[in-house]
Short mmCIF file of C-alpha atoms in Angstrom, two decimals:
data_model
loop_
_atom_site.label_atom_id
_atom_site.label_comp_id
_atom_site.label_asym_id
_atom_site.label_seq_id
_atom_site.Cartn_x
_atom_site.Cartn_y
_atom_site.Cartn_z
CA MET A 1 -10.46 17.16 8.25
CA LEU A 2 -9.21 16.02 11.66
CA VAL A 3 -11.83 14.85 14.14
CA SER A 4 -11.11 14.05 17.80
CA GLU A 5 -13.25 11.90 20.04
CA GLU A 6 -12.69 10.58 23.54
CA VAL A 7 -12.46 6.79 23.38
CA ASN A 8 -10.89 6.06 26.75
CA PRO A 9 -12.24 7.99 29.75
CA ARG A 10 -9.93 8.84 32.63
CA TRP A 11 -10.89 5.85 34.81
CA ILE A 12 -10.03 3.39 32.02
CA ARG A 13 -6.69 5.05 31.45
CA LEU A 14 -5.88 4.98 35.17
CA TRP A 15 -6.99 1.36 35.51
CA HIS A 16 -5.09 0.33 32.37
CA GLY A 17 -1.89 2.03 33.53
CA GLY A 18 -2.10 0.49 37.01
CA GLN A 19 -2.94 -2.95 35.66
CA ALA A 20 -0.07 -2.76 33.17
CA ALA A 21 2.46 -1.81 35.87
CA LEU A 22 1.24 -4.49 38.28
CA PHE A 23 1.08 -7.06 35.49
CA LEU A 24 4.66 -6.35 34.53
CA GLY A 25 5.74 -6.58 38.19
CA LEU A 26 3.91 -9.87 38.62
CA VAL A 27 5.44 -11.40 35.49
CA ILE A 28 8.98 -10.31 36.37
CA THR A 29 8.81 -11.44 40.02
CA GLY A 30 6.87 -14.60 39.13
CA VAL A 31 9.49 -15.66 36.58
CA ASN A 32 12.22 -14.90 39.14
CA MET A 33 10.47 -17.10 41.70
CA HIS A 34 9.80 -20.00 39.35
CA TYR A 35 13.22 -20.07 37.66
CA VAL A 36 15.02 -19.24 40.88
CA ASN A 37 18.11 -21.36 40.11
CA GLU A 38 18.77 -20.00 36.64
CA ASP A 39 21.74 -17.72 36.09
CA TRP A 40 19.71 -14.95 34.50
CA VAL A 41 17.45 -14.44 37.54
CA PHE A 42 18.16 -11.00 39.00
CA VAL A 43 15.59 -10.34 41.77
CA PRO A 44 16.54 -11.99 45.12
CA PHE A 45 14.02 -14.70 46.02
CA ALA A 46 12.83 -13.20 49.33
CA LEU A 47 12.30 -9.79 47.70
CA ALA A 48 10.58 -11.36 44.69
CA ILE A 49 8.09 -13.14 46.97
CA LYS A 50 7.23 -9.92 48.82
CA LEU A 51 6.87 -7.87 45.62
CA HIS A 52 4.83 -10.61 43.94
CA ASN A 53 2.46 -10.84 46.93
CA GLY A 54 2.08 -7.05 47.10
CA CYS A 55 1.46 -6.69 43.35
CA GLY A 56 -0.96 -9.63 43.47
CA VAL A 57 -3.11 -8.12 46.22
CA LEU A 58 -3.16 -4.70 44.51
CA SER A 59 -3.98 -6.33 41.18
CA ALA A 60 -6.90 -8.23 42.75
CA LEU A 61 -8.29 -4.98 44.20
CA LEU A 62 -7.82 -3.20 40.90
CA TRP A 63 -9.55 -6.03 39.04
CA ALA A 64 -12.54 -5.90 41.42
CA GLY A 65 -12.73 -2.11 40.91
CA PHE A 66 -12.58 -2.57 37.14
CA VAL A 67 -15.40 -5.14 37.11
CA TRP A 68 -17.60 -2.83 39.19
CA LYS A 69 -16.89 0.32 37.20
CA ASN A 70 -17.03 -1.49 33.86
CA ARG A 71 -20.56 -2.64 34.68
CA SER A 72 -21.83 0.55 36.30
CA SER A 73 -20.53 2.78 33.50
CA GLY A 74 -21.88 0.55 30.74
CA ASN A 75 -18.39 0.09 29.30
CA VAL A 76 -18.93 -3.66 29.52
CA ARG A 77 -20.91 -3.47 26.26
CA HIS A 78 -17.64 -3.17 24.36
CA TYR A 79 -16.65 -6.62 25.65
CA LEU A 80 -19.83 -8.50 24.81
CA PRO A 81 -20.11 -10.01 21.33
CA ASN A 82 -23.56 -9.62 19.76
CA ASP A 83 -23.51 -13.10 18.27
CA LEU A 84 -21.48 -16.24 18.53
CA ASP A 85 -20.89 -16.61 14.80
CA LEU A 86 -17.29 -15.57 14.98
CA SER A 87 -15.83 -17.55 12.10
CA SER A 88 -16.45 -14.98 9.33
CA LYS A 89 -15.32 -12.10 11.55
CA LEU A 90 -12.21 -13.95 12.65
CA SER A 91 -11.28 -14.90 9.09
CA ALA A 92 -11.74 -11.27 7.99
CA LEU A 93 -9.50 -10.11 10.84
CA GLY A 94 -6.95 -12.82 10.08
CA ARG A 95 -6.87 -11.65 6.45
CA TYR A 96 -6.43 -8.05 7.62
CA TYR A 97 -3.47 -8.79 9.95
CA LEU A 98 -1.78 -11.16 7.49
CA VAL A 99 -2.45 -9.49 4.13
CA ASP A 100 -4.46 -6.26 4.04
CA MET A 101 -2.44 -4.48 6.71
CA PHE A 102 0.63 -4.55 4.42
CA ARG A 103 -1.40 -2.93 1.66
CA ARG A 104 -2.55 -0.10 3.92
CA GLN A 105 -6.16 -1.20 3.60
CA ALA A 106 -8.69 -0.34 6.30
CA PRO A 107 -9.38 -2.86 9.08
CA PRO A 108 -12.76 -4.63 9.17
CA PRO A 109 -15.47 -2.70 11.00
CA PRO A 110 -15.95 -3.31 14.76
CA SER A 111 -17.78 -6.43 15.80
CA VAL A 112 -20.66 -4.45 17.27
CA GLU A 113 -21.87 -1.07 16.00
CA GLY A 114 -20.26 1.60 18.15
CA SER A 115 -17.86 -0.84 19.86
CA LYS A 116 -14.21 0.06 20.37
CA PHE A 117 -13.10 -3.53 19.83
CA ASN A 118 -13.04 -5.88 16.90
CA ALA A 119 -14.16 -9.51 17.28
CA VAL A 120 -10.68 -10.81 18.22
CA GLN A 121 -10.18 -8.08 20.80
CA GLN A 122 -13.62 -8.75 22.30
CA LEU A 123 -12.93 -12.46 22.61
CA VAL A 124 -9.40 -12.08 23.97
CA TYR A 125 -10.25 -9.27 26.42
CA LEU A 126 -13.30 -11.17 27.66
CA VAL A 127 -11.22 -14.29 28.34
CA VAL A 128 -8.37 -12.29 29.90
CA MET A 129 -10.51 -10.12 32.18
CA TYR A 130 -13.25 -12.56 33.12
CA VAL A 131 -11.50 -15.97 33.03
CA LEU A 132 -7.71 -15.81 33.25
CA LEU A 133 -7.38 -12.93 35.72
CA PRO A 134 -9.95 -14.42 38.15
CA VAL A 135 -8.28 -17.85 37.91
CA SER A 136 -4.87 -16.29 38.44
CA THR A 137 -6.14 -14.17 41.36
CA LEU A 138 -8.00 -16.95 43.16
CA THR A 139 -5.18 -19.48 42.81
CA GLY A 140 -2.73 -16.78 43.88
CA MET A 141 -4.79 -16.13 47.01
CA VAL A 142 -4.67 -19.83 47.88
CA LEU A 143 -0.90 -19.84 47.33
CA LEU A 144 -0.67 -16.77 49.58
CA PHE A 145 -2.58 -18.67 52.28
CA PRO A 146 -1.58 -22.26 51.45
CA LEU A 147 -3.50 -23.77 54.35
CA LEU A 148 -6.69 -22.96 52.40
CA ALA A 149 -5.77 -25.66 49.92
CA PRO A 150 -7.14 -29.15 50.43
CA GLN A 151 -4.66 -31.50 52.02
CA ARG A 152 -4.77 -33.90 49.11
CA ALA A 153 -6.07 -33.88 45.55
CA LEU A 154 -6.27 -37.45 44.28
CA ARG A 155 -2.82 -38.85 45.05
CA TRP A 156 -1.11 -35.47 45.01
CA GLY A 157 -0.63 -32.76 47.58
CA GLY A 158 -3.60 -30.38 47.49
CA LEU A 159 -1.50 -27.37 46.47
CA TRP A 160 -0.35 -28.95 43.19
CA PRO A 161 -3.49 -28.34 41.10
CA VAL A 162 -3.75 -24.82 42.51
CA ALA A 163 -0.14 -24.08 41.63
CA LEU A 164 -0.49 -25.55 38.14
CA GLY A 165 -3.62 -23.44 37.57
CA HIS A 166 -1.73 -20.33 38.71
CA LEU A 167 1.23 -21.20 36.53
CA GLY A 168 -0.92 -21.97 33.47
CA ALA A 169 -2.94 -18.77 33.83
CA GLY A 170 0.31 -16.86 34.39
CA TYR A 171 1.87 -18.25 31.21
CA LEU A 172 -1.20 -17.40 29.12
CA LEU A 173 -1.46 -13.90 30.61
CA SER A 174 2.25 -13.30 29.95
CA MET A 175 1.79 -14.34 26.33
CA PHE A 176 -1.21 -12.02 26.11
CA LEU A 177 0.93 -9.18 27.49
CA VAL A 178 3.60 -9.66 24.80
CA PHE A 179 1.00 -9.97 22.04
CA HIS A 180 -0.95 -6.96 23.35
CA ILE A 181 2.16 -4.77 23.44
CA TYR A 182 2.97 -5.74 19.85
CA LEU A 183 -0.54 -5.30 18.46
CA ALA A 184 -0.66 -1.86 20.04
CA THR A 185 1.97 -0.83 17.48
CA THR A 186 -0.32 -1.64 14.54
CA GLY A 187 -2.20 1.65 14.49
CA GLU A 188 -1.88 4.22 11.76
CA ARG A 189 1.58 4.88 13.11
CA VAL A 190 3.53 2.77 15.62
CA SER A 191 2.73 5.22 18.43
CA THR A 192 -0.90 5.99 17.50
CA LEU A 193 -2.63 3.47 19.75
CA TYR A 194 -0.20 4.14 22.64
CA ARG A 195 -0.99 7.86 22.39
CA GLU A 196 -4.69 7.02 22.31
CA MET A 197 -4.45 5.12 25.58
CA LEU A 198 -2.34 7.83 27.23
CA THR A 199 -4.49 10.80 26.17
CA GLY A 200 -7.82 9.00 25.77
CA VAL A 201 -8.41 10.82 22.50
CA ARG A 202 -8.68 9.25 19.06
CA THR A 203 -7.91 11.55 16.17
CA SER A 204 -9.00 10.49 12.74
CA THR A 205 -9.17 12.08 9.33
CA VAL A 206 -12.59 12.30 7.77
CA PRO A 207 -13.46 13.76 4.37
CA PRO A 208 -14.94 17.27 4.56
CA PRO A 209 -18.69 17.52 4.11
CA PRO A 210 -19.76 18.50 0.59
CA GLU A 211 -20.08 22.26 0.15
CA GLU A 212 -23.60 23.57 -0.11
CA ASP A 213 -24.56 24.40 -3.69
CA SER A 214 -25.89 27.99 -3.62
CA SER A 215 -27.14 27.78 -7.22
CA ARG A 216 -29.57 25.04 -6.22
CA PRO A 217 -33.13 26.29 -6.19
CA GLN A 218 -34.47 26.87 -2.67
CA MET B 1 -41.00 -52.01 33.86
CA SER B 2 -39.79 -49.82 36.60
CA SER B 3 -36.11 -49.85 37.34
CA PRO B 4 -35.11 -51.33 40.68
CA SER B 5 -34.33 -48.67 43.24
CA LEU B 6 -31.89 -48.95 46.09
CA VAL B 7 -33.73 -48.53 49.39
CA ILE B 8 -31.70 -48.48 52.56
CA ASP B 9 -33.46 -49.52 55.70
CA TRP B 10 -31.51 -47.64 58.32
CA ARG B 11 -32.87 -49.93 61.03
CA ALA B 12 -30.89 -52.74 59.45
CA LEU B 13 -27.74 -50.74 60.08
CA LEU B 14 -28.39 -50.43 63.81
CA PRO B 15 -26.74 -53.77 64.71
CA LEU B 16 -23.73 -52.70 62.66
CA LEU B 17 -23.58 -49.36 64.48
CA ALA B 18 -23.93 -51.10 67.84
CA GLY B 19 -21.19 -53.52 66.87
CA TRP B 20 -18.90 -50.65 65.87
CA LEU B 21 -19.55 -48.81 69.16
CA LEU B 22 -18.97 -52.00 71.14
CA GLY B 23 -15.85 -52.67 69.13
CA SER B 24 -14.56 -49.19 69.96
CA CYS B 25 -15.14 -49.80 73.65
CA VAL B 26 -13.52 -53.21 73.48
CA THR B 27 -10.55 -51.68 71.67
CA ASP B 28 -10.22 -49.05 74.40
CA VAL B 29 -10.38 -51.74 77.05
CA ALA B 30 -7.82 -53.73 75.11
CA LYS B 31 -5.56 -50.69 74.97
CA ALA B 32 -5.94 -50.13 78.68
CA ALA B 33 -5.32 -53.76 79.48
CA PRO B 34 -1.52 -53.78 79.20
CA LEU B 35 -1.16 -51.46 82.21
CA ASP B 36 -0.05 -53.79 84.96
CA ALA B 37 -1.58 -53.73 88.44
CA ARG B 38 1.37 -51.94 89.97
CA SER B 39 1.32 -49.23 87.31
CA GLU B 40 -2.40 -48.81 87.77
CA GLN B 41 -1.65 -47.97 91.40
CA CYS B 42 0.81 -45.30 90.22
CA GLN B 43 -1.78 -43.88 87.87
CA GLU B 44 -4.30 -43.39 90.66
CA CYS B 45 -2.29 -40.26 91.49
CA HIS B 46 -0.34 -39.54 88.31
CA GLU B 47 -3.41 -39.50 86.05
CA THR B 48 -4.41 -36.28 87.87
CA GLU B 49 -4.31 -33.16 85.70
CA ASP B 50 -1.79 -30.44 86.63
CA PHE B 51 -0.05 -32.64 89.16
CA SER B 52 3.36 -31.03 89.71
CA VAL B 53 6.03 -30.33 92.31
CA GLY B 54 8.44 -27.45 92.70
CA THR B 55 12.00 -28.33 91.76
CA GLY B 56 13.85 -25.38 93.23
CA SER B 57 13.77 -21.81 94.40
CA ASN B 58 13.38 -20.31 90.90
CA GLY B 59 9.72 -21.29 90.73
CA GLU B 60 10.13 -23.99 88.08
CA ARG B 61 7.79 -26.90 88.48
CA LEU B 62 8.10 -30.49 87.34
CA SER B 63 4.92 -31.97 85.94
CA LEU B 64 4.09 -35.37 87.36
CA THR B 65 0.99 -35.95 85.27
CA VAL B 66 1.08 -39.02 83.04
CA ARG B 67 -1.99 -39.52 80.86
CA THR B 68 -2.63 -43.25 80.65
CA ALA B 69 -3.98 -43.24 77.08
CA ALA B 70 -1.03 -41.24 75.79
CA TYR B 71 1.37 -43.45 77.69
CA LEU B 72 -0.14 -46.66 76.33
CA SER B 73 0.10 -45.40 72.75
CA SER B 74 3.70 -44.29 73.23
CA VAL B 75 6.68 -46.42 72.26
CA HIS B 76 7.20 -47.25 75.96
CA GLY B 77 3.54 -48.08 76.57
CA ARG B 78 4.16 -51.76 77.30
CA MET B 79 6.61 -51.05 80.10
CA ALA B 80 5.69 -50.90 83.77
CA CYS B 81 6.39 -47.68 85.67
CA VAL B 82 8.91 -49.41 87.95
CA ASP B 83 10.94 -50.58 84.97
CA CYS B 84 12.43 -47.07 84.94
CA HIS B 85 11.35 -45.60 88.30
CA ASP B 86 12.89 -48.45 90.23
CA ARG B 87 14.27 -46.94 93.41
CA GLY B 88 12.57 -44.79 96.03
CA TYR B 89 9.05 -45.00 94.63
CA GLU B 90 7.66 -47.86 96.76
CA ARG B 91 5.94 -45.70 99.35
CA HIS B 92 4.51 -42.21 99.84
CA PRO B 93 5.93 -39.68 99.85
CA HIS B 94 8.46 -40.94 97.32
CA SER B 95 12.07 -40.63 98.32
CA GLY B 96 13.28 -40.71 94.70
CA PRO B 97 15.07 -37.72 93.14
CA ARG B 98 12.94 -34.58 92.65
CA ALA B 99 14.86 -33.43 89.62
CA LEU B 100 14.97 -35.55 86.52
CA PRO B 101 18.04 -37.78 86.42
CA SER B 102 20.59 -37.22 83.69
CA PHE B 103 20.13 -39.69 80.90
CA PHE B 104 20.01 -40.03 77.12
CA CYS B 105 18.05 -42.59 75.15
CA VAL B 106 21.26 -44.44 74.39
CA ASP B 107 21.71 -45.17 78.11
CA CYS B 108 18.87 -47.72 77.86
CA HIS B 109 19.08 -48.52 74.14
CA ALA B 110 22.84 -48.91 73.69
CA ASP B 111 22.73 -52.23 71.86
CA ASP B 112 19.01 -52.49 71.23
CA PRO B 113 18.53 -54.04 67.78
CA ARG B 114 14.91 -52.78 67.63
CA VAL B 115 16.07 -49.17 67.43
CA ALA B 116 19.39 -49.68 65.70
CA GLU B 117 18.16 -47.59 62.75
CA LEU B 118 17.76 -44.54 64.99
CA ASP B 119 21.47 -44.70 65.86
CA PHE B 120 21.12 -43.34 69.40
CA PRO B 121 24.88 -42.95 70.06
CA GLU B 122 25.08 -40.65 67.05
CA ARG B 123 21.91 -38.79 68.16
CA LYS B 124 23.49 -38.15 71.57
CA ALA B 125 26.60 -36.78 69.84
CA ASP B 126 24.33 -34.55 67.73
CA VAL B 127 22.56 -33.20 70.83
CA LEU B 128 25.84 -32.46 72.58
CA ARG B 129 27.06 -30.53 69.49
CA SER B 130 23.77 -28.67 69.19
CA VAL B 131 22.85 -25.26 70.60
CA HIS B 132 20.79 -27.13 73.19
CA GLY B 133 23.62 -29.39 74.30
CA ARG B 134 26.05 -26.48 74.61
CA GLU B 135 23.68 -24.54 76.84
CA ALA B 136 25.75 -23.62 79.89
CA GLN B 137 22.95 -23.34 82.46
CA HIS B 138 20.94 -26.41 81.59
CA PRO B 139 22.25 -28.50 78.71
CA LEU B 140 19.26 -30.36 77.29
CA GLN B 141 18.98 -34.11 77.17
CA CYS B 142 16.66 -36.32 75.16
CA HIS B 143 13.79 -36.30 77.65
CA ASP B 144 13.70 -32.50 77.83
CA CYS B 145 12.02 -32.57 74.43
CA HIS B 146 10.94 -36.20 74.04
CA ASP B 147 8.80 -37.05 77.07
CA PRO B 148 9.38 -40.81 77.46
CA HIS B 149 5.79 -41.19 78.70
CA THR B 150 4.27 -39.91 75.46
CA PHE B 151 7.05 -40.39 72.91
CA ARG B 152 6.09 -41.69 69.49
CA LEU B 153 8.22 -41.73 66.38
CA VAL B 154 7.43 -38.90 63.95
CA SER B 155 8.18 -41.33 61.13
CA THR B 156 5.23 -43.54 62.11
CA GLN B 157 2.77 -40.80 61.09
CA ARG B 158 1.12 -41.71 57.82
CA GLU B 159 0.41 -38.12 56.81
CA LEU B 160 3.37 -35.83 56.25
CA ARG B 161 1.47 -32.94 57.83
CA ASP B 162 0.90 -34.90 61.06
CA GLY B 163 4.59 -35.73 61.26
CA ILE B 164 5.50 -32.06 60.79
CA ARG B 165 3.01 -30.96 63.46
CA MET B 166 4.35 -33.55 65.88
CA SER B 167 7.97 -32.63 65.22
CA ASN B 168 7.38 -28.89 65.55
CA ALA B 169 5.28 -29.26 68.69
CA LEU B 170 8.46 -30.34 70.47
CA CYS B 171 10.16 -27.05 69.59
CA LEU B 172 7.16 -24.77 69.92
CA GLU B 173 6.29 -26.01 73.38
CA CYS B 174 9.16 -23.85 74.62
CA HIS B 175 9.66 -21.44 71.72
CA ASP B 176 6.02 -20.46 71.15
CA PRO B 177 4.32 -20.65 74.54
CA LYS B 178 0.53 -20.47 74.57
CA PRO B 179 -1.25 -17.59 76.36
CA GLY B 180 -0.92 -18.12 80.09
CA GLN B 181 1.94 -20.57 79.60
CA ARG B 182 5.23 -19.33 81.01
CA ALA B 183 8.07 -18.95 78.54
CA PHE B 184 11.49 -20.02 79.74
CA ALA B 185 13.71 -17.05 80.49
CA GLY B 186 16.01 -16.12 77.62
CA LEU B 187 14.33 -18.32 75.05
CA THR B 188 13.72 -16.96 71.58
CA SER B 189 10.05 -16.77 70.70
CA ALA B 190 9.58 -18.36 67.30
CA VAL B 191 7.01 -16.12 65.60
CA PRO B 192 8.72 -12.72 66.11
CA ALA B 193 12.07 -14.30 65.23
CA HIS B 194 10.71 -15.38 61.83
CA ARG B 195 9.01 -12.14 60.84
CA THR B 196 11.22 -11.77 57.78
CA ILE B 197 9.76 -14.98 56.33
CA PRO B 198 6.43 -14.65 54.51
CA ASN B 199 3.62 -16.29 56.53
CA PRO B 200 5.76 -17.43 59.50
CA ARG B 201 2.83 -19.28 61.12
CA ASP B 202 2.13 -21.18 57.89
CA HIS B 203 5.79 -22.05 57.54
CA MET B 204 5.67 -23.48 61.06
CA ARG B 205 2.69 -25.63 60.11
CA LYS B 206 4.16 -26.86 56.83
CA VAL B 207 7.89 -27.05 57.47
CA LYS B 208 9.77 -28.76 60.23
CA CYS B 209 11.75 -26.34 62.39
CA VAL B 210 14.74 -28.66 62.03
CA ALA B 211 14.60 -28.17 58.26
CA CYS B 212 16.47 -24.90 58.67
CA HIS B 213 17.81 -25.29 62.18
CA THR B 214 20.07 -28.29 61.47
CA PRO B 215 23.04 -28.84 59.15
CA PHE B 216 22.47 -30.00 55.57
CA VAL B 217 23.27 -33.59 56.42
CA ASP B 218 20.83 -36.43 56.17
CA ASN B 219 19.44 -37.51 59.55
CA ARG B 220 21.38 -35.01 61.70
CA THR B 221 18.07 -33.59 62.86
CA HIS B 222 19.21 -33.39 66.49
CA GLU B 223 22.14 -31.08 65.88
CA VAL B 224 19.94 -28.05 66.37
CA LEU B 225 21.47 -24.76 65.21
CA GLY B 226 20.79 -21.39 66.82
CA SER B 227 19.33 -18.51 64.87
CA SER B 228 22.72 -17.15 63.80
CA ASP B 229 23.81 -20.49 62.29
CA ALA B 230 20.46 -21.64 60.91
CA GLN B 231 19.81 -21.86 57.20
CA ALA B 232 18.80 -18.44 55.95
CA ASN B 233 19.22 -19.08 52.23
CA CYS B 234 15.67 -19.84 51.12
CA THR B 235 16.62 -21.02 47.63
CA GLN B 236 19.45 -23.30 48.70
CA ALA B 237 17.40 -24.88 51.47
CA CYS B 238 13.95 -25.35 49.99
CA HIS B 239 12.94 -22.94 47.24
CA GLY B 240 15.36 -24.05 44.55
CA GLU B 241 15.85 -27.06 42.32
CA GLU B 242 18.50 -28.40 44.67
CA ALA B 243 16.26 -28.07 47.77
CA LYS B 244 18.90 -29.75 49.93
CA VAL B 245 17.05 -29.46 53.20
CA LEU B 246 13.72 -30.61 51.87
CA ARG B 247 15.24 -33.62 50.23
CA ALA B 248 17.29 -34.50 53.31
CA LEU B 249 14.24 -34.43 55.56
CA TYR B 250 11.21 -35.50 53.59
CA VAL B 251 12.44 -38.08 51.12
CA ARG B 252 11.24 -41.21 52.84
CA ASP B 253 7.87 -42.44 51.71
CA ARG B 254 6.44 -43.88 54.89
CA ASN B 255 3.79 -45.97 53.20
CA GLN B 256 5.96 -47.54 50.54
CA GLY B 257 9.05 -47.96 52.66
CA GLU B 258 11.15 -46.64 49.81
CA ARG B 259 12.77 -43.32 49.09
CA THR B 260 10.81 -41.09 46.77
CA ASP B 261 10.91 -37.40 46.00
CA PRO B 262 8.02 -35.69 47.82
CA LEU B 263 8.45 -32.57 45.71
CA GLN B 264 7.04 -34.49 42.78
CA ARG B 265 3.90 -35.50 44.63
CA ASP B 266 3.23 -34.49 48.21
CA ALA B 267 4.26 -30.88 48.57
CA TYR B 268 4.34 -27.96 46.18
CA VAL B 269 7.25 -25.68 47.00
CA ILE B 270 7.73 -22.54 44.93
CA GLY B 271 10.98 -22.72 43.00
CA ALA B 272 11.60 -26.37 43.83
CA SER B 273 8.49 -28.09 42.48
CA ARG B 274 8.97 -27.69 38.76
CA THR B 275 7.23 -29.59 35.99
CA PRO B 276 9.89 -29.84 33.27
CA MET B 277 7.39 -30.68 30.54
CA LEU B 278 5.21 -27.66 31.36
CA ASP B 279 8.28 -25.42 31.56
CA ARG B 280 9.50 -26.66 28.17
CA LEU B 281 6.08 -26.25 26.56
CA SER B 282 5.73 -22.71 27.88
CA LEU B 283 9.18 -21.75 26.63
CA ILE B 284 8.43 -23.24 23.19
CA ALA B 285 5.10 -21.37 23.05
CA PHE B 286 6.84 -18.12 24.03
CA ALA B 287 9.58 -18.65 21.45
CA MET B 288 7.00 -19.31 18.73
CA LEU B 289 5.08 -16.18 19.69
CA LEU B 290 8.24 -14.05 19.60
CA VAL B 291 9.28 -15.49 16.22
CA ALA B 292 5.79 -14.82 14.80
CA ILE B 293 5.89 -11.25 16.09
CA ALA B 294 9.40 -10.72 14.69
CA VAL B 295 8.38 -12.04 11.24
CA HIS B 296 5.21 -9.91 11.22
CA ALA B 297 7.11 -6.80 12.30
CA MET B 298 9.74 -7.33 9.60
CA ALA B 299 7.04 -7.82 6.96
CA ARG B 300 5.43 -4.55 8.10
CA ALA B 301 8.74 -2.73 7.94
CA LEU B 302 9.43 -4.15 4.47
CA ALA B 303 5.97 -3.14 3.23
CA ALA B 304 6.48 0.40 4.57
CA TRP B 305 9.90 0.63 2.88
CA ARG B 306 8.42 -0.48 -0.44
CA ARG B 307 5.65 2.09 -0.14
CA ARG B 308 8.17 4.84 0.48
CA ARG B 309 10.19 3.80 -2.60
CA ALA B 310 7.14 3.53 -4.86
#
């Protein structure tokens, strides 16, 4: 029997779509700016700077909106692990992705009862949304207004640590993006999880309830 | 046993503070001392703020104010006024010329070994080739930008930022007049002219105007180019690995007296300041991630194929 439930309300789908588009724009323009002299760079530098700045500001606003709505709607509970004993959960998930998945066995249950995310997703999404994105946004703001940076940091120019922080966060976020896009193909079918995020609805097959036995004495 | 604690009696520091204050005053007196008696007479009038005379019918005025402190800290601070203003300034009103005489630095420093490094003959040639030197109405000379009464070498500034501010102030005095200050007719105003650049004001604070408005040749910082000839290729000039302009202008480490690459230490410039090790590590990490994904995806595809056959 097919059962449908809404797992992603409209605001999450809108935020996710906007964040994905801006994220992609930031990665493409950021790579074009950093590797400006390479032959494969295709966005002109001046245009890349403007697009990167625009996407960065919009992404910061979107992130602030997400944090507010995530808290006010209670959706933040999906991100918070109920305990810090992650080793057994992580090893179970590792076994699932490396062995059980190929045998069509069911994934381990969610980390928290009623949560949408497993332990790995919780950990990764928590770090991405509440550590890497803020670091990337704040360092990006300083790079946008470079006079905010201290004049010197130890023996270096003050913008260096800011730029390295931005670059490091950018690299990690880009790797997350690639990994995230791939893992989204590991649903029941390749398109299942993508459809879930687009429609907000999860459809799953559950066994029919046992028929009532009419011969049983009342 | 209680540990000894450091107690500072601030009263004990008072003699030190007094000594420092006295020292500051003595230093100021010492700085003021070199002004000779004759020059002090000149300064009785020329120290006055906003002291100026009209130079013609077009309303332009020539400032006659010379601030003593600025003069004494300038490269010419040890000279007496009459060393340069030698004729027609003995009595009031002065009979000397009202307009500034035509002269270049090289006129006084032709064979001066102290400034041989600055190569004044070549600087004069640069100015005459520049957009300023080719100006038909009023071709600029050295003193139009470098007031000999306040001139200090940009290269003597310890901090790069101070040197940039000092260098750009010469250009912005005419090209970015302050509110209430009269712009010269026909001059391009710097901020609107640079609107296409992100953060034009910040660029003006962090980059020397001559970085883009001179040719790509080391030390030809006086051959100023107009807007149509200036460097408009961001990546070739500064935001690329080559960064020709940056390297031509900012390579000298003033403290060490040797040439170093400031892009590796002082300034972070997008596109030019790269950390090869970090770039390599990130590319290796990306490659490993893609290989892992490819292997996993192939294993999934193989498992699905086997299931279909079974």
